[in-house]
Short mmCIF file of C-alpha atoms and ligand atoms in Angstrom, two decimals:
data_model
loop_
_atom_site.label_atom_id
_atom_site.label_comp_id
_atom_site.label_asym_id
_atom_site.label_seq_id
_atom_site.Cartn_x
_atom_site.Cartn_y
_atom_site.Cartn_z
CA VAL A 1 -8.64 29.54 7.55
CA GLU A 2 -5.38 29.97 5.76
CA ILE A 3 -2.87 27.22 5.30
CA ILE A 4 0.56 28.21 6.52
CA ILE A 5 3.23 27.33 4.02
CA GLU A 6 6.78 27.81 5.09
CA ASP A 7 10.03 27.27 3.31
CA GLN A 8 10.59 24.43 5.72
CA LEU A 9 12.79 22.32 3.53
CA ASP A 10 15.40 25.01 3.23
CA LYS A 11 15.55 25.42 7.01
CA LEU A 12 15.74 21.67 7.56
CA THR A 13 18.48 21.30 4.94
CA ARG A 14 20.61 23.88 6.76
CA LYS A 15 20.06 22.04 10.00
CA TYR A 16 21.02 18.78 8.34
CA ASN A 17 24.21 20.19 6.87
CA ASN A 18 25.18 21.88 10.14
CA SER A 19 24.80 18.62 12.04
CA GLY A 20 27.16 16.84 9.66
CA GLY A 21 24.48 14.75 7.98
CA LYS A 22 22.55 13.37 10.94
CA PRO A 23 18.87 12.76 10.15
CA VAL A 24 16.86 15.75 11.40
CA LEU A 25 14.11 14.76 13.82
CA VAL A 26 10.66 16.02 12.81
CA ASN A 27 7.09 15.24 13.76
CA PHE A 28 4.99 15.23 10.60
CA LYS A 29 1.72 15.12 12.44
CA ASN A 30 2.54 18.33 14.31
CA LEU A 31 4.03 19.98 11.24
CA THR A 32 0.92 19.15 9.27
CA ASN A 33 -1.39 20.42 11.99
CA LYS A 34 0.58 23.63 12.11
CA MET A 35 0.38 24.04 8.36
CA LEU A 36 -3.33 23.35 8.35
CA ASN A 37 -3.84 25.90 11.14
CA GLY A 38 -7.30 24.62 12.01
CA PHE A 39 -8.30 23.90 8.42
CA PRO A 40 -10.15 20.58 8.47
CA HIS A 41 -8.54 17.91 6.35
CA ASN A 42 -11.49 15.55 6.69
CA ASP A 43 -10.85 13.96 3.37
CA LYS A 44 -8.23 11.99 5.25
CA LEU A 45 -11.00 9.57 6.18
CA LEU A 46 -11.00 8.34 2.61
CA HIS A 47 -7.71 6.61 3.25
CA TYR A 48 -9.34 4.01 5.43
CA ILE A 49 -11.74 2.40 2.97
CA HIS A 50 -9.70 -0.82 3.11
CA THR A 51 -6.78 -1.97 5.23
CA TYR A 52 -3.42 -2.61 3.68
CA PRO A 53 -0.13 -3.56 5.36
CA GLY A 54 2.49 -0.84 5.47
CA ARG A 55 0.31 2.16 4.69
CA ILE A 56 2.10 5.41 5.32
CA SER A 57 0.78 8.31 7.29
CA PRO A 58 -1.15 10.73 5.05
CA SER A 59 0.53 13.57 6.99
CA ILE A 60 3.88 12.83 5.39
CA ALA A 61 2.41 13.06 1.90
CA PHE A 62 0.42 16.14 2.84
CA TYR A 63 3.53 17.86 4.16
CA PHE A 64 5.65 17.41 1.05
CA LEU A 65 2.88 18.09 -1.42
CA SER A 66 2.08 21.40 0.33
CA LEU A 67 5.63 22.77 0.48
CA ASN A 68 6.27 26.22 -0.86
CA GLU A 69 9.50 25.01 -2.40
CA PHE A 70 7.52 22.58 -4.57
CA LYS A 71 4.96 25.14 -5.72
CA SER A 72 6.43 25.46 -9.19
CA LEU A 73 6.27 21.69 -9.63
CA LYS A 74 2.74 21.41 -10.95
CA GLY A 75 3.15 18.27 -13.06
CA TYR A 76 2.90 14.58 -12.26
CA VAL A 77 3.52 12.99 -8.90
CA LEU A 78 4.67 9.38 -9.29
CA ASP A 79 4.44 6.68 -6.62
CA PRO A 80 6.24 3.60 -7.97
CA PHE A 81 5.20 1.53 -4.91
CA ALA A 82 1.68 2.87 -4.65
CA GLY A 83 0.26 0.30 -2.20
CA SER A 84 -3.20 1.42 -1.13
CA GLY A 85 -2.83 4.78 -2.86
CA THR A 86 -2.22 7.09 0.12
CA ILE A 87 0.06 9.32 -1.93
CA LEU A 88 -2.12 9.24 -5.05
CA LEU A 89 -5.14 10.40 -3.07
CA GLU A 90 -3.19 13.06 -1.14
CA SER A 91 -1.96 14.42 -4.45
CA LEU A 92 -5.52 14.87 -5.71
CA ILE A 93 -7.00 16.39 -2.56
CA ASN A 94 -4.17 18.68 -1.47
CA PRO A 95 -5.67 22.04 -0.48
CA VAL A 96 -2.67 24.06 -1.68
CA LEU A 97 -2.02 22.52 -5.08
CA LYS A 98 -3.76 19.56 -6.66
CA ARG A 99 -1.53 17.52 -8.93
CA PRO A 100 -2.20 14.59 -11.27
CA ALA A 101 -0.70 11.36 -10.00
CA LEU A 102 0.56 8.08 -11.42
CA GLY A 103 1.02 4.86 -9.52
CA VAL A 104 2.80 1.56 -10.07
CA GLU A 105 2.02 -1.46 -7.90
CA ILE A 106 2.60 -5.21 -8.04
CA ASN A 107 -0.22 -6.32 -5.71
CA PRO A 108 -3.60 -6.50 -7.52
CA LEU A 109 -5.57 -5.84 -4.33
CA ALA A 110 -3.51 -2.70 -3.69
CA ARG A 111 -4.15 -1.63 -7.29
CA LEU A 112 -7.86 -2.10 -6.73
CA ILE A 113 -7.79 -0.06 -3.49
CA SER A 114 -5.78 2.70 -5.18
CA LYS A 115 -8.14 2.83 -8.10
CA VAL A 116 -11.37 2.91 -6.13
CA LYS A 117 -9.94 5.42 -3.66
CA THR A 118 -9.24 7.94 -6.40
CA THR A 119 -12.36 7.48 -8.54
CA VAL A 120 -15.29 9.88 -8.36
CA LEU A 121 -18.49 7.99 -7.59
CA ASN A 122 -22.00 9.09 -6.93
CA GLU A 123 -23.70 7.99 -3.71
CA GLU A 124 -27.13 7.71 -5.25
CA GLU A 125 -25.77 5.46 -7.95
CA ILE A 126 -24.06 3.31 -5.31
CA ASN A 127 -27.33 2.92 -3.41
CA LYS A 128 -29.28 2.03 -6.53
CA SER A 129 -26.71 -0.56 -7.53
CA LEU A 130 -26.70 -2.05 -4.05
CA ILE A 131 -30.43 -2.72 -4.33
CA LYS A 132 -29.87 -4.44 -7.67
CA ILE A 133 -27.16 -6.63 -6.13
CA LYS A 134 -29.47 -7.46 -3.25
CA ASN A 135 -32.22 -8.54 -5.64
CA ILE A 136 -29.90 -10.99 -7.29
CA TYR A 137 -28.45 -12.15 -3.96
CA GLU A 138 -31.88 -12.96 -2.58
CA LYS A 139 -33.08 -14.83 -5.62
CA VAL A 140 -30.04 -16.75 -6.75
CA ASN A 141 -30.23 -20.49 -6.74
CA LYS A 142 -27.59 -22.65 -5.12
CA LYS A 143 -26.83 -24.48 -8.34
CA ASP A 144 -26.11 -21.20 -10.17
CA TYR A 145 -23.06 -20.06 -8.28
CA GLU A 146 -19.75 -21.76 -7.87
CA ILE A 147 -17.80 -22.10 -4.65
CA PRO A 148 -14.12 -21.39 -5.19
CA SER A 149 -11.89 -24.36 -4.63
CA PHE A 150 -8.60 -22.86 -3.50
CA THR A 151 -6.39 -24.94 -1.26
CA ASN A 152 -7.41 -24.98 2.40
CA ILE A 153 -10.54 -22.91 1.88
CA ASP A 154 -12.19 -24.90 4.66
CA LEU A 155 -9.37 -24.11 7.03
CA TRP A 156 -10.10 -20.40 6.67
CA PHE A 157 -13.87 -20.22 6.17
CA SER A 158 -16.86 -21.89 7.77
CA LYS A 159 -19.30 -23.62 5.46
CA LYS A 160 -21.86 -20.86 5.93
CA ALA A 161 -19.37 -18.08 5.29
CA LYS A 162 -18.14 -19.86 2.18
CA LEU A 163 -21.64 -20.31 0.73
CA GLN A 164 -22.75 -16.76 1.35
CA LEU A 165 -19.51 -15.24 0.07
CA ALA A 166 -19.81 -17.30 -3.11
CA LYS A 167 -23.38 -16.12 -3.52
CA LEU A 168 -22.37 -12.50 -3.03
CA LYS A 169 -19.47 -12.83 -5.45
CA PHE A 170 -21.84 -14.22 -8.06
CA SER A 171 -24.29 -11.35 -7.49
CA ILE A 172 -21.63 -8.63 -7.87
CA ALA A 173 -20.32 -10.24 -11.04
CA LYS A 174 -23.80 -10.64 -12.46
CA VAL A 175 -25.31 -7.18 -11.90
CA LYS A 176 -25.28 -4.72 -14.81
CA LEU A 177 -22.84 -2.02 -13.80
CA ASN A 178 -20.17 0.29 -15.06
CA ASP A 179 -16.65 -0.99 -14.25
CA ASN A 180 -15.86 1.80 -11.78
CA TYR A 181 -18.91 0.94 -9.72
CA ARG A 182 -18.32 -2.78 -9.94
CA ASP A 183 -14.77 -2.23 -8.66
CA PHE A 184 -16.22 -0.24 -5.78
CA PHE A 185 -18.34 -3.28 -4.88
CA TRP A 186 -15.43 -5.68 -5.33
CA LEU A 187 -13.50 -3.62 -2.84
CA SER A 188 -16.41 -3.54 -0.39
CA PHE A 189 -16.61 -7.33 -0.79
CA SER A 190 -12.88 -7.74 -0.19
CA LYS A 191 -13.15 -5.61 2.94
CA ILE A 192 -15.29 -8.23 4.71
CA ILE A 193 -13.22 -11.31 3.77
CA ARG A 194 -10.78 -11.16 6.68
CA LYS A 195 -13.56 -10.32 9.11
CA VAL A 196 -15.44 -13.54 8.37
CA SER A 197 -12.36 -15.74 8.20
CA LYS A 198 -10.81 -17.84 10.95
CA ALA A 199 -7.51 -15.96 10.59
CA ASP A 200 -6.05 -14.37 13.71
CA PRO A 201 -7.05 -10.67 13.52
CA HIS A 202 -3.83 -9.64 15.28
CA ILE A 203 -1.40 -11.06 12.73
CA PRO A 204 -1.19 -9.59 9.21
CA PRO A 205 -0.38 -12.81 7.28
CA PRO A 206 -3.26 -15.28 7.75
CA VAL A 207 -2.60 -17.71 10.60
CA VAL A 208 -5.44 -19.84 11.97
CA LEU A 209 -6.75 -18.19 15.14
CA LYS A 210 -6.03 -20.12 18.34
CA PRO A 211 -7.65 -18.18 21.19
CA ILE A 212 -5.68 -20.30 23.66
CA LYS A 213 -2.56 -18.37 22.62
CA TYR A 214 -4.12 -15.36 24.36
CA LYS A 215 -5.03 -17.15 27.59
CA ASN A 216 -2.83 -14.82 29.63
CA ASN A 217 -5.14 -12.01 28.68
CA PRO A 218 -8.57 -13.31 29.78
CA LYS A 219 -10.52 -10.46 28.18
CA GLU A 220 -8.87 -10.97 24.81
CA TYR A 221 -9.21 -14.74 25.16
CA GLN A 222 -12.99 -14.45 25.65
CA LYS A 223 -13.27 -11.93 22.83
CA LEU A 224 -11.45 -14.17 20.37
CA LYS A 225 -13.49 -17.21 21.39
CA ALA A 226 -16.64 -15.24 20.61
CA TYR A 227 -15.06 -14.11 17.36
CA LEU A 228 -14.44 -17.69 16.26
CA LYS A 229 -18.01 -18.57 17.09
CA ALA A 230 -19.32 -15.61 15.09
CA VAL A 231 -17.43 -16.53 11.93
CA GLU A 232 -19.13 -19.93 12.01
CA ASN A 233 -22.42 -18.24 11.32
CA PRO A 234 -21.92 -14.79 9.81
CA ASN A 235 -24.51 -12.62 8.11
CA ILE A 236 -22.56 -11.78 4.99
CA TRP A 237 -25.19 -9.53 3.49
CA LEU A 238 -25.37 -7.28 6.55
CA LEU A 239 -21.59 -7.02 6.72
CA PHE A 240 -21.39 -6.22 3.04
CA GLU A 241 -24.06 -3.54 3.32
CA LYS A 242 -22.15 -1.97 6.19
CA SER A 243 -18.93 -2.04 4.22
CA VAL A 244 -20.67 -0.40 1.23
CA LYS A 245 -22.12 2.31 3.48
CA GLU A 246 -18.71 3.02 5.00
CA ASN A 247 -17.06 3.20 1.60
CA SER A 248 -19.81 5.48 0.24
CA LYS A 249 -18.05 8.38 1.92
CA LEU A 250 -15.81 8.29 -1.13
CA SER A 251 -18.56 10.19 -2.88
CA ILE A 252 -17.27 13.39 -1.25
CA LEU A 253 -14.67 13.36 -4.01
CA ASN A 254 -17.57 14.78 -6.02
CA LYS A 255 -16.85 18.10 -4.35
CA LEU A 256 -13.49 18.37 -6.06
CA THR A 257 -14.31 20.19 -9.27
CA GLU A 258 -10.83 19.60 -10.71
CA LEU A 259 -11.48 15.89 -10.42
CA VAL A 260 -15.07 15.89 -11.56
CA ASN A 261 -14.16 17.94 -14.64
CA ASN A 262 -11.30 15.57 -15.45
CA LYS A 263 -8.70 18.32 -15.11
CA ILE A 264 -6.60 16.03 -12.95
CA ASP A 265 -6.77 12.38 -12.02
CA ALA A 266 -4.79 9.58 -10.51
CA LYS A 267 -4.06 6.41 -12.42
CA ILE A 268 -2.35 3.15 -11.75
CA ILE A 269 -0.34 2.71 -14.93
CA SER A 270 1.75 -0.38 -14.39
CA ASP A 271 2.66 -3.29 -12.16
CA ASN A 272 6.43 -3.31 -11.87
CA ALA A 273 8.60 -0.45 -10.63
CA LYS A 274 11.62 -2.04 -12.30
CA ASP A 275 10.23 -1.29 -15.73
CA ILE A 276 7.61 1.44 -15.74
CA SER A 277 5.33 1.27 -18.72
CA ILE A 278 1.86 2.52 -19.47
CA ASP A 279 -0.38 -0.51 -19.39
CA LYS A 280 -4.07 -1.02 -19.31
CA ILE A 281 -5.67 -1.30 -15.89
CA ARG A 282 -8.67 -3.59 -16.02
CA PRO A 283 -11.48 -4.40 -13.58
CA CYS A 284 -10.69 -5.96 -10.22
CA GLY A 285 -7.05 -4.85 -10.14
CA ASN A 286 -6.12 -6.79 -13.29
CA ILE A 287 -3.61 -5.32 -15.66
CA THR A 288 -2.82 -6.04 -19.30
CA LYS A 289 0.55 -5.29 -20.75
CA ASN A 290 0.04 -3.00 -23.66
CA GLY A 291 2.97 -3.79 -25.88
CA GLY A 292 5.43 -2.13 -23.53
CA ILE A 293 4.94 1.60 -24.05
CA LYS A 294 7.49 3.01 -21.65
CA LEU A 295 6.67 5.95 -19.40
CA SER A 296 8.47 8.88 -21.07
CA ASP A 297 11.87 10.09 -19.93
CA GLU A 298 11.84 13.22 -17.77
CA SER A 299 8.06 13.35 -17.47
CA ILE A 300 7.67 13.41 -13.68
CA ASP A 301 7.99 16.39 -11.31
CA ILE A 302 7.92 14.64 -7.94
CA ILE A 303 8.53 11.03 -6.99
CA LEU A 304 7.09 10.37 -3.57
CA THR A 305 6.98 6.81 -2.29
CA SER A 306 7.52 4.35 0.51
CA PRO A 307 9.51 1.48 -0.96
CA PRO A 308 9.17 -2.06 0.37
CA TYR A 309 11.29 -2.79 3.39
CA LEU A 310 14.28 -5.04 3.37
CA THR A 311 12.64 -8.34 4.43
CA ALA A 312 9.98 -6.75 6.56
CA GLN A 313 6.58 -7.14 5.03
CA LYS A 314 4.63 -9.88 3.31
CA TYR A 315 2.31 -7.90 1.08
CA ILE A 316 1.00 -10.75 -1.05
CA ARG A 317 0.79 -13.29 1.75
CA SER A 318 -1.01 -10.85 4.07
CA THR A 319 -3.66 -10.18 1.43
CA LYS A 320 -3.96 -13.70 0.07
CA LEU A 321 -7.45 -14.51 1.35
CA GLU A 322 -8.83 -11.38 -0.30
CA LEU A 323 -6.87 -12.06 -3.51
CA LEU A 324 -8.10 -15.66 -3.69
CA TRP A 325 -11.70 -14.57 -3.28
CA LEU A 326 -11.23 -11.89 -5.93
CA GLY A 327 -10.31 -14.69 -8.31
CA TYR A 328 -6.50 -14.76 -8.34
CA SER A 329 -5.12 -18.31 -8.27
CA SER A 330 -2.52 -19.67 -5.84
CA GLU A 331 -0.12 -20.03 -8.77
CA GLU A 332 -0.57 -16.37 -9.69
CA LEU A 333 0.06 -15.38 -6.08
CA SER A 334 3.33 -17.36 -5.96
CA LYS A 335 4.48 -15.61 -9.12
CA LEU A 336 3.60 -12.22 -7.67
CA GLU A 337 5.38 -13.08 -4.45
CA ARG A 338 8.57 -13.68 -6.42
CA LYS A 339 8.24 -10.35 -8.23
CA THR A 340 7.70 -8.46 -4.98
CA ILE A 341 10.80 -6.63 -3.82
CA GLY A 342 11.80 -7.46 -0.25
CA SER A 343 10.00 -10.80 -0.33
CA GLU A 344 11.50 -13.75 1.48
CA TYR A 345 11.00 -16.01 -1.49
CA VAL A 346 14.36 -16.01 -3.19
CA THR A 347 16.00 -18.58 -5.40
CA LYS A 348 18.70 -20.34 -3.46
CA SER A 349 20.91 -20.62 -6.52
CA THR A 350 20.98 -16.87 -7.23
CA PRO A 351 24.61 -15.89 -7.69
CA ILE A 352 25.64 -12.89 -5.63
CA CYS A 353 27.68 -10.12 -7.20
CA LEU A 354 29.01 -7.07 -5.44
CA LEU A 355 27.27 -3.82 -6.27
CA ASN A 356 30.44 -1.71 -6.14
CA ILE A 357 29.05 0.42 -3.37
CA GLU A 358 31.22 0.07 -0.33
CA SER A 359 28.56 0.29 2.37
CA ILE A 360 26.27 -2.24 0.67
CA ASP A 361 29.04 -4.66 -0.30
CA LYS A 362 30.34 -4.70 3.26
CA LEU A 363 26.91 -5.61 4.55
CA LEU A 364 26.42 -8.21 1.85
CA GLU A 365 29.66 -9.96 2.68
CA ALA A 366 28.96 -9.93 6.41
CA VAL A 367 25.44 -11.32 6.05
CA TYR A 368 26.39 -13.89 3.42
CA LYS A 369 29.14 -15.24 5.63
CA LYS A 370 26.63 -15.87 8.43
CA SER A 371 23.71 -17.09 6.35
CA LYS A 372 23.64 -17.76 2.64
CA PRO A 373 19.86 -17.41 2.18
CA ARG A 374 19.82 -14.13 4.12
CA GLY A 375 22.74 -12.92 2.03
CA ILE A 376 20.86 -13.70 -1.17
CA MET A 377 17.81 -11.90 0.18
CA VAL A 378 19.76 -8.74 1.02
CA TYR A 379 21.51 -8.91 -2.34
CA GLU A 380 18.26 -9.27 -4.26
CA TYR A 381 16.77 -6.35 -2.40
CA PHE A 382 19.56 -3.94 -3.32
CA ALA A 383 20.04 -5.31 -6.84
CA ASN A 384 16.32 -4.79 -7.48
CA MET A 385 16.29 -1.37 -5.88
CA LYS A 386 19.20 -0.38 -8.09
CA ILE A 387 17.13 -1.18 -11.18
CA VAL A 388 14.15 0.72 -9.75
CA LEU A 389 16.27 3.77 -8.88
CA SER A 390 17.72 3.88 -12.41
CA GLU A 391 14.21 3.71 -13.82
CA LEU A 392 13.10 6.52 -11.50
CA TYR A 393 16.10 8.62 -12.50
CA ARG A 394 15.11 8.16 -16.12
CA VAL A 395 11.50 9.32 -15.71
CA LEU A 396 12.22 12.24 -13.34
CA LYS A 397 12.60 15.74 -14.77
CA LYS A 398 15.87 17.60 -14.23
CA GLU A 399 15.58 19.52 -10.93
CA GLY A 400 12.75 17.16 -9.94
CA TYR A 401 12.59 15.68 -6.44
CA ALA A 402 12.56 12.07 -5.28
CA ILE A 403 11.41 11.40 -1.73
CA PHE A 404 11.59 7.97 -0.10
CA VAL A 405 9.91 7.13 3.18
CA MET A 406 11.35 4.08 4.88
CA GLY A 407 12.26 2.26 8.06
CA ASP A 408 15.43 0.74 9.38
CA ASN A 409 15.78 -3.01 9.84
CA VAL A 410 17.40 -5.71 11.80
CA VAL A 411 18.99 -8.52 9.79
CA LEU A 412 20.58 -11.35 11.76
CA LYS A 413 20.38 -9.26 14.93
CA LYS A 414 22.28 -6.41 13.30
CA HIS A 415 20.70 -3.01 12.98
CA ILE A 416 20.79 -1.94 9.34
CA LYS A 417 20.44 1.68 8.30
CA THR A 418 18.65 0.87 5.05
CA TYR A 419 18.04 4.57 4.38
CA ASN A 420 21.79 5.26 4.28
CA LEU A 421 22.46 2.36 1.95
CA LEU A 422 19.66 3.40 -0.34
CA THR A 423 21.02 6.96 -0.42
CA ASN A 424 24.43 5.60 -1.43
CA LEU A 425 22.78 3.51 -4.13
CA ALA A 426 20.80 6.50 -5.43
CA GLU A 427 23.94 8.66 -5.51
CA SER A 428 25.77 6.03 -7.55
CA ILE A 429 23.04 6.45 -10.18
CA GLY A 430 23.25 10.24 -10.28
CA PHE A 431 20.76 11.50 -7.69
CA LYS A 432 21.97 14.30 -5.40
CA GLU A 433 21.25 13.91 -1.70
CA LEU A 434 19.64 16.95 -0.07
CA LEU A 435 18.80 15.75 3.41
CA THR A 436 17.34 12.96 5.54
CA LEU A 437 14.58 13.40 8.09
CA LYS A 438 13.49 11.10 10.88
CA ASP A 439 10.07 10.73 12.49
CA LYS A 440 9.22 8.37 15.32
CA ILE A 441 6.79 5.83 13.96
CA ARG A 442 3.44 5.75 15.67
CA ASN A 443 0.88 3.51 14.11
CA ARG A 444 1.93 2.19 10.79
CA SER A 445 -0.24 -0.84 10.18
CA MET A 446 2.75 -3.08 9.64
CA ILE A 447 4.49 -3.47 12.93
CA THR A 448 4.60 -7.20 13.20
CA LYS A 449 6.70 -9.15 15.60
CA ARG A 450 9.26 -11.21 13.80
CA ASN A 451 11.39 -14.01 15.08
CA GLY A 452 14.84 -12.62 15.34
CA THR A 453 15.44 -12.14 11.66
CA GLY A 454 13.29 -9.17 10.72
CA GLY A 455 13.05 -6.81 13.60
CA ILE A 456 10.42 -4.30 14.58
CA ILE A 457 10.40 -1.03 12.74
CA ARG A 458 10.53 1.94 15.04
CA ASN A 459 11.52 4.98 13.03
CA GLU A 460 10.49 6.40 9.73
CA PHE A 461 13.32 7.93 7.69
CA ILE A 462 12.67 10.26 4.81
CA ILE A 463 15.37 10.65 2.18
CA ILE A 464 15.07 13.71 -0.04
CA LEU A 465 16.96 13.56 -3.31
CA LYS A 466 17.15 15.74 -6.38
CA LYS A 467 18.01 15.00 -10.02
C1 LIG B 1 5.45 0.18 1.88
S1 LIG B 1 4.32 -0.44 0.72
C2 LIG B 1 3.56 1.02 0.10
C3 LIG B 1 2.42 1.49 0.96
C4 LIG B 1 1.73 2.74 0.43
N1 LIG B 1 2.58 3.90 0.56
C5 LIG B 1 0.44 2.95 1.19
O1 LIG B 1 0.30 3.95 1.89
O2 LIG B 1 -0.43 2.08 1.10
C6 LIG B 1 5.33 -1.00 -0.59
C7 LIG B 1 4.58 -1.54 -1.79
O3 LIG B 1 5.50 -1.91 -2.81
C8 LIG B 1 4.91 -2.96 -3.57
N2 LIG B 1 5.93 -3.59 -4.41
C9 LIG B 1 6.87 -4.51 -4.07
N3 LIG B 1 7.62 -4.84 -5.14
C10 LIG B 1 7.17 -4.10 -6.19
C11 LIG B 1 7.56 -3.98 -7.55
N4 LIG B 1 8.53 -4.71 -8.08
N5 LIG B 1 6.88 -3.09 -8.32
C12 LIG B 1 5.85 -2.36 -7.83
N6 LIG B 1 5.43 -2.46 -6.55
C13 LIG B 1 6.08 -3.30 -5.73
C14 LIG B 1 4.30 -3.85 -2.50
O4 LIG B 1 3.30 -4.68 -3.05
C15 LIG B 1 3.76 -2.80 -1.52
O5 LIG B 1 2.40 -2.52 -1.79
#
């Protein structure tokens, strides 16, 4: 079956210009299905090897990476906010043109997901290693392994869950394995953490589950009561084995000869989008700074990314139980939280300066007048994004494209068109705006209810810029 590739962008740009710059409504799922024309894109399943808040729809990445207009751009795709690696993987498996991809990401769990998701592994090897881990798991003595001592561990995990998880962690660390395989098992381990915790499965940041909160929905109430009972006495090994089996489907990456022969690959290169360097990625999502070798100027063909939202998502906090079990300390997590753009943790004493962009400054002044902390938060978001955008402008080739996928927000009950403000910011740095698209959001894994200050995200806006 042939993949239909149209010069869609050109058509959409005309539509955008004719409408006087109103975002053009599209449906990426339908567009993608039309382009695929019955061609199965089963590899999509690989995206779901681990949950992550704020994942974007693979269709959006598929659409842009398949465009005829981008056919001559055969070089690197960069995702400076790589999250769980949706864009990195789509870049490798695109049926029209496979491109090498680079990712930058502050959250170590997201780095681990991205890495494992784009690494070629062999199923037989996975099965053999699983047996070795099981041998250790079954024989290990209680006095040999250590139970982590992070704050409130007993609030989140039953005694039995805690003991078995510690035993499994010890077994994965102990077995003789190549780093890529061990990371695969770390990820399969991480995947079961939330499922055996007492955290409410309906709320992304861990909150202790209180079934009584759901008493108006008797079916859910009963289900959650049973859930709480089950986490008191889980069978960690069985859950782990299931998670390994599910994740083994990654081995279909073996079919991609370009990948197997190392012609292309995807790599997480760094942790901070504000200063993109080429660092060393180590096991378990760790990263070592490598003396600050900067990513070269004008080395990237396409930047495709979904930046963090203005005050909408708690990436570190939502993944903290997994991160703690993977060995990151509470202190490290607080530091990461502060480096995360869009986080609510801001320093109250931060002085606010205007950014000399009318639309943003107007918003800043209005918010600051009503609430100082909110004002600082909005300021930090745009000040940080300005640094990121300058860095992206630096690494993008002339005539290269930068595509940002993002939502709108509500701050202090006011609807904020973040995509417009970000476009203004990008233009002040030198980017040229081509067009903005809009897609109604369906099931992004981030839609959390927030109490008046954040707002629920309903639309996805896609800004397309050129250098
Ligand atoms: C919307 S999410 C990306 C989701 C991704 N597209 C996916 O499909 O999984 C935004 C990401 O930006 C990351 N982030 C926030 N501040 C960052 C920074 N300063 N440098 C790099 N990444 C950052 C967050 O940790 C989060 O994973």
